[in-house]
Amino acid sequence: MVGITGYSAYIPKLRLQRSAIADAHTWYDPSYAAKGRGERAICSWDEDAVTMGVEAARGLVREKRPQTLMFASTTGPFADRQQAGIIATALSLEGDMRTLDMTSSQRAALGALSQAVASVNEGSRDILLVASDKRRARARSPGELAWGDGAVSVSVGCENPLLEVLGSGMNSVDFLDHYRASGKDFDYDWEERWIRDEGFSKIVPEAISRALADAGIAPEEVAHFVLPSTISRAAHLVARAANLRPESIVDNLAACLGETGVAHPLFMALNALETRVKPGDFLLVCSFGSGCEAVLMRATEAAAKYTPPISVQDALALKQPETNYFKYLCFNRLLEVEEGKRGEAAEFQTSLSASYRNRDMLLGLVGGRCTQCGTVQFPSARVCVNPQCRATDTQEPYSFRDEPAKVSSWSADYLAFTPNPPSHYGMIDFVSGGRLMTDFSDLEVGDIDVGMAVEMRFRIKSMDHPRGLPRYFWKAVPARAR
Amino acid sequence: MAQGIKDKVAILGMGCSQFGERWDVGAEELIVEAFDEALEDAAIDRSEIDSAWLSTAMEFVNVGRSGLPLSMSLRLPNIAVTRVENFCASGSEAFRGAVYAVASGAADIALALGVEKLKDTGYGGLPGGASGTLSPLWSATGSAPGSFAQLASAYRAKHGIEKNDLKRAIAHVSVKSHANGAKNPKAHLRRPISEDDAINAPLIAEPLGLFDCCGVSDGAAAAIVTTPEIARRLGKDNIVNVKALQLSLSNGSESGHTSWDGSYFHTTRIAASKAYAEAGIRKPRDEVSMFECHDCFSITEFVTTEDLQLSPEGGALKDVMDGFYDADGKIPCQIDGGLKCFGHPIGASGIRMLYEMYLQLQGRAGQRQLPNPNIGLTHNLGGAPNQNVSAVCIVGAA
């Protein structure tokens, strides 16, 4: 049976408290006073849909090299540069693997999942689907409160699935609850009540009944109903219209994460798998956008034994509350702020030829290991860095991505330009012996000292704003507690 | 076995411009200001100079590339002028070129002049500048204070020193330099400060505060060198000779191999050892009379005292707090105010350090004059602790 054979989640560490958003807007709209509940995940300035995608995918890739890598998002930083390809290079998967991006609709990820299942049914093996979104919302727009940033990856195959896919149903409709025109920063949307009554309530039940028929399941047999929606009671109305039991409605993670765009059906389904699903349960996973797609799955015994590289619950737990709404605006460039002459002077053109030549180093954190003396080093070089060796042309590729390290020197720099001062950077020594003068991320003043354990994350090193290019590299962050 | 440079070259004349925020002048005026003093001191005509070296590191701010800025500003008689750049050690590099030209016999008289016009950027601190097409894509983003500040974290970890104790010691380093700079009419910063001023100043890069960082200055310094024989023939007495001139560059070990712990300058230790051997100095702590080190930041001076074998390893804290390097201490350091207060016009700094040693050895240092100095050392460093150029020069009475 074909299905989801593994998964991993990534949620950026910062959780913007909705009370901070509400406090900023209540003067304008008193109804905000009641909207300050819970928190939403926000990217730091150095994260985007691709960096989150790499983080979500890396754990699964360690387990098995996929044959196909799909990246689903409507907020990838590139309109014409394949984002699945960036992820592939970052995880040293370049070459004969198929890579493709799925986009343009909130149901891009669930559509990709169905496509992956179909491919495996037709003989493909091991497809990795990465769903990631960092939706940009205008200040004081509903999305600012309701959305969250995050990524999840699932592997699709036929060996020992956790969730078997039993059937699916479509209802393709060009229903314009919202749209974002090419080249525009923000969505344009229509009245919520209309979206709920004419959209969700009418379009979703049709897809559901087709999926149930495809799988041969009765509505009341569905134990877990997944339908992301930021509209109050939309899932309840749909459940009633589709004859689903009300208790089957799965938590939409609004309180602790926010709606993560295309990734959200998977986030909700996998969170349910961790918190409420029992082997044999039927899950109905729906995604609304340009119509609706519904997928019927059944949990297996394997699900009970499976430990993901990073579970949804673990990703939710690794967090830091952020109460500074202004910081969120700055990180998302929603406010014109003075970045100073140093910010201006920090701007430089990116050499695409130099970047390409060194792409394994820059995107994959690949250095070298001297086959003569065993010394690992970054970057790789013609002549070995070990003073006792100095052999020439003896190095084989060696990636430091997954290697733990310790801080050997550091500073918190208030002079250097960074969107998130102070700029923390310093020398880290990897357990295998290599070292790197690296930027640190995901830490606050006072968090760091010599000897602290760190691990590497794929991040935006610097942003080439005039030319629209995120320059990706790796940074050290405090090691996750193990 | 190389013979070394000891006593082959004498300093014939030196000059140094006023350092500071010279809003009213550009590189040309600074060059002429330093050169005129050196030429008068040497008591020669500019047509007698055979060859010249120009050092400037951040040529993109004002000076421009090539040797032409020097040749044209001074209307030199169409002689060879070479521009050198080796980060903040550029001045020592220009001096080295001129000294080697004389030592080789290729030139009788040579000029080394360093200049930097930094205050044309629109902001404080050093400009970053171009670092190639690859390095900015991976090497950590930072400023000079942030790279040097890391010495403090590694030094503390290595020697088990409390944060506040190190902070006070580096404050003392700056207090001493401010006291010295106050007596130097050419210095950029001439206001004495207290330890509490330094400790309580705004943070620039943890743990360095404002007073732990040197001045970013405009300025120029010049040296005219010749052989001791020619110097005597020109009627000079009280001659100052070059005793040693060493340069050591990182090869990537510090930044790429864990054999370095981040608390000291690997290159400075090598350059210092070679320089002492070249000059015939066996016990630096007893034999060196005074020194100018590259105190771009207080912590740099602090660890460098050990790298120069003046303080024992781990002993800098005691020596600094005991006043060993104060003006009335055993080995006065930065008697002219150093980079900290005289200022740091990059390309000029190495030659500015020599200027003070030269004046002191000739007894011409005015209010700052030390009693009977015999051996002066300069240490000029470029780059960052993990990747740098370190120059050590020793001068003394002929």
Short mmCIF file of N, CA, C and O in Angstrom, two decimals, chain A residues 114-196:
data_model
loop_
_atom_site.label_atom_id
_atom_site.label_comp_id
_atom_site.label_asym_id
_atom_site.label_seq_id
_atom_site.Cartn_x
_atom_site.Cartn_y
_atom_site.Cartn_z
N SER A 114 -1.00 13.87 -3.62
CA SER A 114 -1.77 12.95 -4.48
C SER A 114 -0.97 12.55 -5.71
O SER A 114 -0.99 11.40 -6.14
N GLN A 115 -0.27 13.53 -6.26
CA GLN A 115 0.55 13.26 -7.43
C GLN A 115 1.67 12.27 -7.10
O GLN A 115 1.99 11.38 -7.87
N ALA A 116 2.25 12.46 -5.91
CA ALA A 116 3.32 11.56 -5.48
C ALA A 116 2.78 10.14 -5.31
O ALA A 116 3.42 9.16 -5.71
N VAL A 117 1.60 10.04 -4.70
CA VAL A 117 0.98 8.72 -4.50
C VAL A 117 0.74 8.05 -5.85
O VAL A 117 1.05 6.87 -6.05
N ALA A 118 0.22 8.85 -6.79
CA ALA A 118 -0.04 8.30 -8.13
C ALA A 118 1.25 7.82 -8.78
O ALA A 118 1.30 6.75 -9.41
N SER A 119 2.32 8.61 -8.60
CA SER A 119 3.61 8.21 -9.21
C SER A 119 4.12 6.91 -8.62
O SER A 119 4.64 6.06 -9.33
N VAL A 120 3.98 6.79 -7.30
CA VAL A 120 4.46 5.56 -6.66
C VAL A 120 3.62 4.38 -7.12
O VAL A 120 4.14 3.29 -7.39
N ASN A 121 2.31 4.61 -7.25
CA ASN A 121 1.45 3.55 -7.76
C ASN A 121 1.86 3.12 -9.16
O ASN A 121 1.67 1.97 -9.55
N GLU A 122 2.43 4.06 -9.91
CA GLU A 122 2.86 3.74 -11.27
C GLU A 122 4.31 3.27 -11.32
O GLU A 122 4.89 3.15 -12.40
N GLY A 123 4.93 3.08 -10.15
CA GLY A 123 6.26 2.48 -10.16
C GLY A 123 7.39 3.35 -9.66
O GLY A 123 8.53 2.88 -9.53
N SER A 124 7.11 4.63 -9.39
CA SER A 124 8.17 5.48 -8.83
C SER A 124 8.48 5.01 -7.41
O SER A 124 7.65 4.40 -6.74
N ARG A 125 9.66 5.35 -6.93
CA ARG A 125 10.03 5.04 -5.56
C ARG A 125 10.32 6.33 -4.81
O ARG A 125 10.71 7.34 -5.40
N ASP A 126 10.12 6.32 -3.54
CA ASP A 126 10.59 7.33 -2.60
C ASP A 126 10.57 8.77 -3.12
O ASP A 126 11.53 9.28 -3.67
N ILE A 127 9.44 9.38 -2.89
CA ILE A 127 9.28 10.79 -3.26
C ILE A 127 9.28 11.62 -1.98
O ILE A 127 8.61 11.27 -1.01
N LEU A 128 10.07 12.68 -2.00
CA LEU A 128 10.10 13.58 -0.84
C LEU A 128 9.34 14.84 -1.20
O LEU A 128 9.65 15.51 -2.19
N LEU A 129 8.32 15.12 -0.41
CA LEU A 129 7.52 16.33 -0.62
C LEU A 129 7.81 17.30 0.53
O LEU A 129 7.65 16.96 1.70
N VAL A 130 8.25 18.50 0.15
CA VAL A 130 8.54 19.54 1.13
C VAL A 130 7.51 20.64 0.95
O VAL A 130 7.40 21.21 -0.14
N ALA A 131 6.74 20.92 1.98
CA ALA A 131 5.74 22.00 1.92
C ALA A 131 6.14 23.09 2.89
O ALA A 131 6.42 22.81 4.05
N SER A 132 6.20 24.31 2.39
CA SER A 132 6.72 25.39 3.22
C SER A 132 6.09 26.71 2.82
O SER A 132 5.95 26.99 1.63
N ASP A 133 5.72 27.50 3.78
CA ASP A 133 5.20 28.83 3.45
C ASP A 133 5.58 29.86 4.50
O ASP A 133 5.57 29.58 5.70
N LYS A 134 5.93 31.03 3.98
CA LYS A 134 6.14 32.21 4.82
C LYS A 134 5.29 33.29 4.17
O LYS A 134 5.77 34.03 3.31
N ARG A 135 4.02 33.34 4.55
CA ARG A 135 3.12 34.28 3.88
C ARG A 135 3.29 35.68 4.45
O ARG A 135 3.33 35.86 5.66
N ARG A 136 3.36 36.62 3.56
CA ARG A 136 3.59 38.00 3.94
C ARG A 136 2.23 38.70 3.97
O ARG A 136 1.50 38.69 2.99
N ALA A 137 1.93 39.27 5.12
CA ALA A 137 0.64 39.94 5.28
C ALA A 137 0.86 41.41 5.57
O ALA A 137 1.81 41.78 6.25
N ARG A 138 -0.04 42.23 5.04
CA ARG A 138 0.01 43.66 5.40
C ARG A 138 -0.17 43.82 6.90
O ARG A 138 -0.92 43.07 7.51
N ALA A 139 0.50 44.83 7.43
CA ALA A 139 0.25 45.16 8.83
C ALA A 139 -1.24 45.44 8.99
O ALA A 139 -1.86 46.08 8.14
N ARG A 140 -1.82 44.93 10.08
CA ARG A 140 -3.22 45.09 10.44
C ARG A 140 -4.18 44.33 9.51
O ARG A 140 -5.38 44.59 9.49
N SER A 141 -3.65 43.40 8.74
CA SER A 141 -4.55 42.57 7.92
C SER A 141 -4.88 41.31 8.71
O SER A 141 -4.16 40.94 9.64
N PRO A 142 -5.98 40.62 8.37
CA PRO A 142 -6.33 39.39 9.11
C PRO A 142 -5.21 38.34 9.07
O PRO A 142 -4.99 37.63 10.05
N GLY A 143 -4.51 38.27 7.95
CA GLY A 143 -3.45 37.27 7.83
C GLY A 143 -2.34 37.48 8.84
O GLY A 143 -1.71 36.52 9.29
N GLU A 144 -2.10 38.72 9.19
CA GLU A 144 -1.05 39.02 10.16
C GLU A 144 -1.30 38.30 11.47
O GLU A 144 -0.37 37.79 12.11
N LEU A 145 -2.56 38.23 11.87
CA LEU A 145 -2.93 37.53 13.10
C LEU A 145 -3.02 36.03 12.90
O LEU A 145 -2.61 35.25 13.76
N ALA A 146 -3.58 35.63 11.76
CA ALA A 146 -4.00 34.24 11.61
C ALA A 146 -2.91 33.31 11.08
O ALA A 146 -2.93 32.12 11.35
N TRP A 147 -1.99 33.87 10.32
CA TRP A 147 -1.03 32.99 9.67
C TRP A 147 0.17 32.70 10.55
O TRP A 147 0.44 33.39 11.52
N GLY A 148 0.90 31.67 10.13
CA GLY A 148 2.14 31.32 10.80
C GLY A 148 3.13 30.82 9.77
O GLY A 148 2.73 30.45 8.66
N ASP A 149 4.40 30.84 10.12
CA ASP A 149 5.42 30.36 9.19
C ASP A 149 5.86 28.96 9.60
O ASP A 149 6.05 28.69 10.79
N GLY A 150 6.06 28.09 8.61
CA GLY A 150 6.50 26.74 8.95
C GLY A 150 6.65 25.87 7.73
O GLY A 150 6.23 26.24 6.62
N ALA A 151 7.26 24.73 7.93
CA ALA A 151 7.49 23.78 6.83
C ALA A 151 7.38 22.36 7.37
O ALA A 151 7.68 22.09 8.53
N VAL A 152 6.93 21.49 6.48
CA VAL A 152 6.87 20.09 6.85
C VAL A 152 7.25 19.28 5.62
O VAL A 152 7.03 19.70 4.49
N SER A 153 7.90 18.17 5.85
CA SER A 153 8.23 17.31 4.72
C SER A 153 7.67 15.92 4.99
O SER A 153 7.60 15.49 6.14
N VAL A 154 7.25 15.27 3.92
CA VAL A 154 6.78 13.89 4.05
C VAL A 154 7.45 13.06 2.95
O VAL A 154 7.70 13.56 1.85
N SER A 155 7.74 11.83 3.29
CA SER A 155 8.23 10.93 2.24
C SER A 155 7.06 10.03 1.84
O SER A 155 6.26 9.60 2.68
N VAL A 156 6.96 9.81 0.55
CA VAL A 156 5.87 9.00 0.01
C VAL A 156 6.47 7.77 -0.66
O VAL A 156 7.40 7.88 -1.46
N GLY A 157 5.96 6.63 -0.28
CA GLY A 157 6.49 5.39 -0.84
C GLY A 157 5.55 4.24 -0.49
O GLY A 157 4.43 4.47 -0.03
N CYS A 158 6.03 3.02 -0.71
CA CYS A 158 5.15 1.89 -0.44
C CYS A 158 5.69 0.96 0.64
O CYS A 158 5.08 -0.06 0.95
N GLU A 159 6.83 1.35 1.23
CA GLU A 159 7.40 0.48 2.27
C GLU A 159 6.95 0.94 3.64
O GLU A 159 7.35 2.01 4.12
N ASN A 160 6.12 0.12 4.27
CA ASN A 160 5.78 0.36 5.66
C ASN A 160 5.22 1.76 5.94
O ASN A 160 5.74 2.49 6.78
N PRO A 161 4.17 2.17 5.24
CA PRO A 161 3.67 3.53 5.44
C PRO A 161 3.05 3.72 6.83
O PRO A 161 2.54 2.77 7.42
N LEU A 162 3.13 4.94 7.32
CA LEU A 162 2.47 5.31 8.57
C LEU A 162 1.00 5.61 8.30
O LEU A 162 0.13 5.30 9.09
N LEU A 163 0.80 6.26 7.16
CA LEU A 163 -0.55 6.62 6.72
C LEU A 163 -0.72 6.10 5.30
O LEU A 163 0.00 6.52 4.40
N GLU A 164 -1.65 5.16 5.13
CA GLU A 164 -1.92 4.65 3.79
C GLU A 164 -2.93 5.56 3.12
O GLU A 164 -3.91 5.97 3.74
N VAL A 165 -2.70 5.86 1.85
CA VAL A 165 -3.66 6.68 1.12
C VAL A 165 -4.65 5.75 0.43
O VAL A 165 -4.28 4.93 -0.41
N LEU A 166 -5.93 5.90 0.83
CA LEU A 166 -6.94 4.97 0.33
C LEU A 166 -7.75 5.55 -0.84
O LEU A 166 -8.32 4.80 -1.62
N GLY A 167 -7.80 6.86 -0.91
CA GLY A 167 -8.57 7.45 -2.00
C GLY A 167 -8.51 8.94 -1.95
O GLY A 167 -8.05 9.54 -0.96
N SER A 168 -8.98 9.58 -3.03
CA SER A 168 -8.99 11.04 -3.02
C SER A 168 -10.14 11.55 -3.86
O SER A 168 -10.71 10.82 -4.69
N GLY A 169 -10.51 12.80 -3.60
CA GLY A 169 -11.60 13.40 -4.36
C GLY A 169 -11.29 14.86 -4.66
O GLY A 169 -10.70 15.55 -3.84
N MET A 170 -11.69 15.29 -5.85
CA MET A 170 -11.39 16.65 -6.29
C MET A 170 -12.68 17.44 -6.48
O MET A 170 -13.72 16.88 -6.78
N ASN A 171 -12.56 18.72 -6.31
CA ASN A 171 -13.58 19.63 -6.80
C ASN A 171 -12.86 20.88 -7.27
O ASN A 171 -12.60 21.80 -6.48
N SER A 172 -12.49 20.89 -8.54
CA SER A 172 -11.72 22.02 -9.07
C SER A 172 -12.66 23.15 -9.47
O SER A 172 -13.49 22.98 -10.36
N VAL A 173 -12.53 24.26 -8.77
CA VAL A 173 -13.39 25.43 -9.01
C VAL A 173 -12.52 26.68 -8.92
O VAL A 173 -11.71 26.79 -8.00
N ASP A 174 -12.70 27.60 -9.86
CA ASP A 174 -11.93 28.85 -9.76
C ASP A 174 -12.65 29.81 -8.83
O ASP A 174 -13.20 30.81 -9.24
N PHE A 175 -12.64 29.44 -7.55
CA PHE A 175 -13.32 30.25 -6.53
C PHE A 175 -12.32 31.25 -5.97
O PHE A 175 -11.32 30.86 -5.39
N LEU A 176 -12.64 32.54 -6.13
CA LEU A 176 -11.67 33.56 -5.78
C LEU A 176 -11.90 34.12 -4.39
O LEU A 176 -12.33 35.24 -4.23
N ASP A 177 -11.62 33.29 -3.36
CA ASP A 177 -11.69 33.83 -2.00
C ASP A 177 -10.59 34.85 -1.80
O ASP A 177 -10.72 35.82 -1.07
N HIS A 178 -9.45 34.59 -2.44
CA HIS A 178 -8.34 35.54 -2.41
C HIS A 178 -7.47 35.25 -3.63
O HIS A 178 -7.60 34.19 -4.26
N TYR A 179 -6.63 36.19 -3.97
CA TYR A 179 -5.62 35.93 -4.99
C TYR A 179 -4.43 36.83 -4.72
O TYR A 179 -4.53 37.82 -3.99
N ARG A 180 -3.31 36.49 -5.30
CA ARG A 180 -2.15 37.37 -5.24
C ARG A 180 -1.60 37.44 -6.66
O ARG A 180 -1.17 36.44 -7.22
N ALA A 181 -1.70 38.62 -7.25
CA ALA A 181 -1.25 38.79 -8.63
C ALA A 181 0.28 38.66 -8.72
O ALA A 181 0.98 38.95 -7.75
N SER A 182 0.75 38.21 -9.86
CA SER A 182 2.19 38.12 -10.07
C SER A 182 2.83 39.48 -9.81
O SER A 182 2.33 40.50 -10.28
N GLY A 183 3.91 39.47 -9.08
CA GLY A 183 4.63 40.72 -8.83
C GLY A 183 4.07 41.52 -7.67
O GLY A 183 4.64 42.54 -7.30
N LYS A 184 2.93 41.10 -7.12
CA LYS A 184 2.37 41.83 -5.97
C LYS A 184 2.85 41.20 -4.67
O LYS A 184 3.07 39.99 -4.59
N ASP A 185 2.97 42.03 -3.65
CA ASP A 185 3.45 41.54 -2.37
C ASP A 185 2.36 40.87 -1.55
O ASP A 185 2.62 39.97 -0.75
N PHE A 186 1.11 41.34 -1.71
CA PHE A 186 0.06 40.93 -0.78
C PHE A 186 -1.17 40.37 -1.49
O PHE A 186 -1.41 40.66 -2.66
N ASP A 187 -1.95 39.61 -0.72
CA ASP A 187 -3.20 39.04 -1.22
C ASP A 187 -4.29 40.11 -1.29
O ASP A 187 -4.25 41.10 -0.58
N TYR A 188 -5.27 39.83 -2.13
CA TYR A 188 -6.51 40.59 -2.11
C TYR A 188 -7.62 39.59 -1.85
O TYR A 188 -7.66 38.53 -2.48
N ASP A 189 -8.52 39.90 -0.89
CA ASP A 189 -9.52 38.87 -0.58
C ASP A 189 -10.92 39.47 -0.49
O ASP A 189 -11.12 40.67 -0.57
N TRP A 190 -11.89 38.56 -0.33
CA TRP A 190 -13.31 38.95 -0.32
C TRP A 190 -13.91 38.63 1.03
O TRP A 190 -13.25 38.07 1.91
N GLU A 191 -15.18 38.99 1.21
CA GLU A 191 -15.83 38.89 2.51
C GLU A 191 -15.83 37.46 3.05
O GLU A 191 -16.19 36.51 2.36
N GLU A 192 -15.48 37.33 4.31
CA GLU A 192 -15.37 36.01 4.95
C GLU A 192 -16.66 35.21 4.91
O GLU A 192 -16.64 34.00 4.71
N ARG A 193 -17.80 35.86 5.17
CA ARG A 193 -19.07 35.12 5.24
C ARG A 193 -19.40 34.50 3.87
O ARG A 193 -19.89 33.39 3.79
N TRP A 194 -19.07 35.23 2.84
CA TRP A 194 -19.29 34.68 1.49
C TRP A 194 -18.35 33.49 1.23
O TRP A 194 -18.75 32.46 0.69
N ILE A 195 -17.12 33.64 1.66
CA ILE A 195 -16.15 32.54 1.46
C ILE A 195 -16.63 31.29 2.20
O ILE A 195 -16.60 30.17 1.68
N ARG A 196 -17.12 31.51 3.42
CA ARG A 196 -17.57 30.37 4.23
C ARG A 196 -18.81 29.71 3.60
O ARG A 196 -18.84 28.49 3.42
#
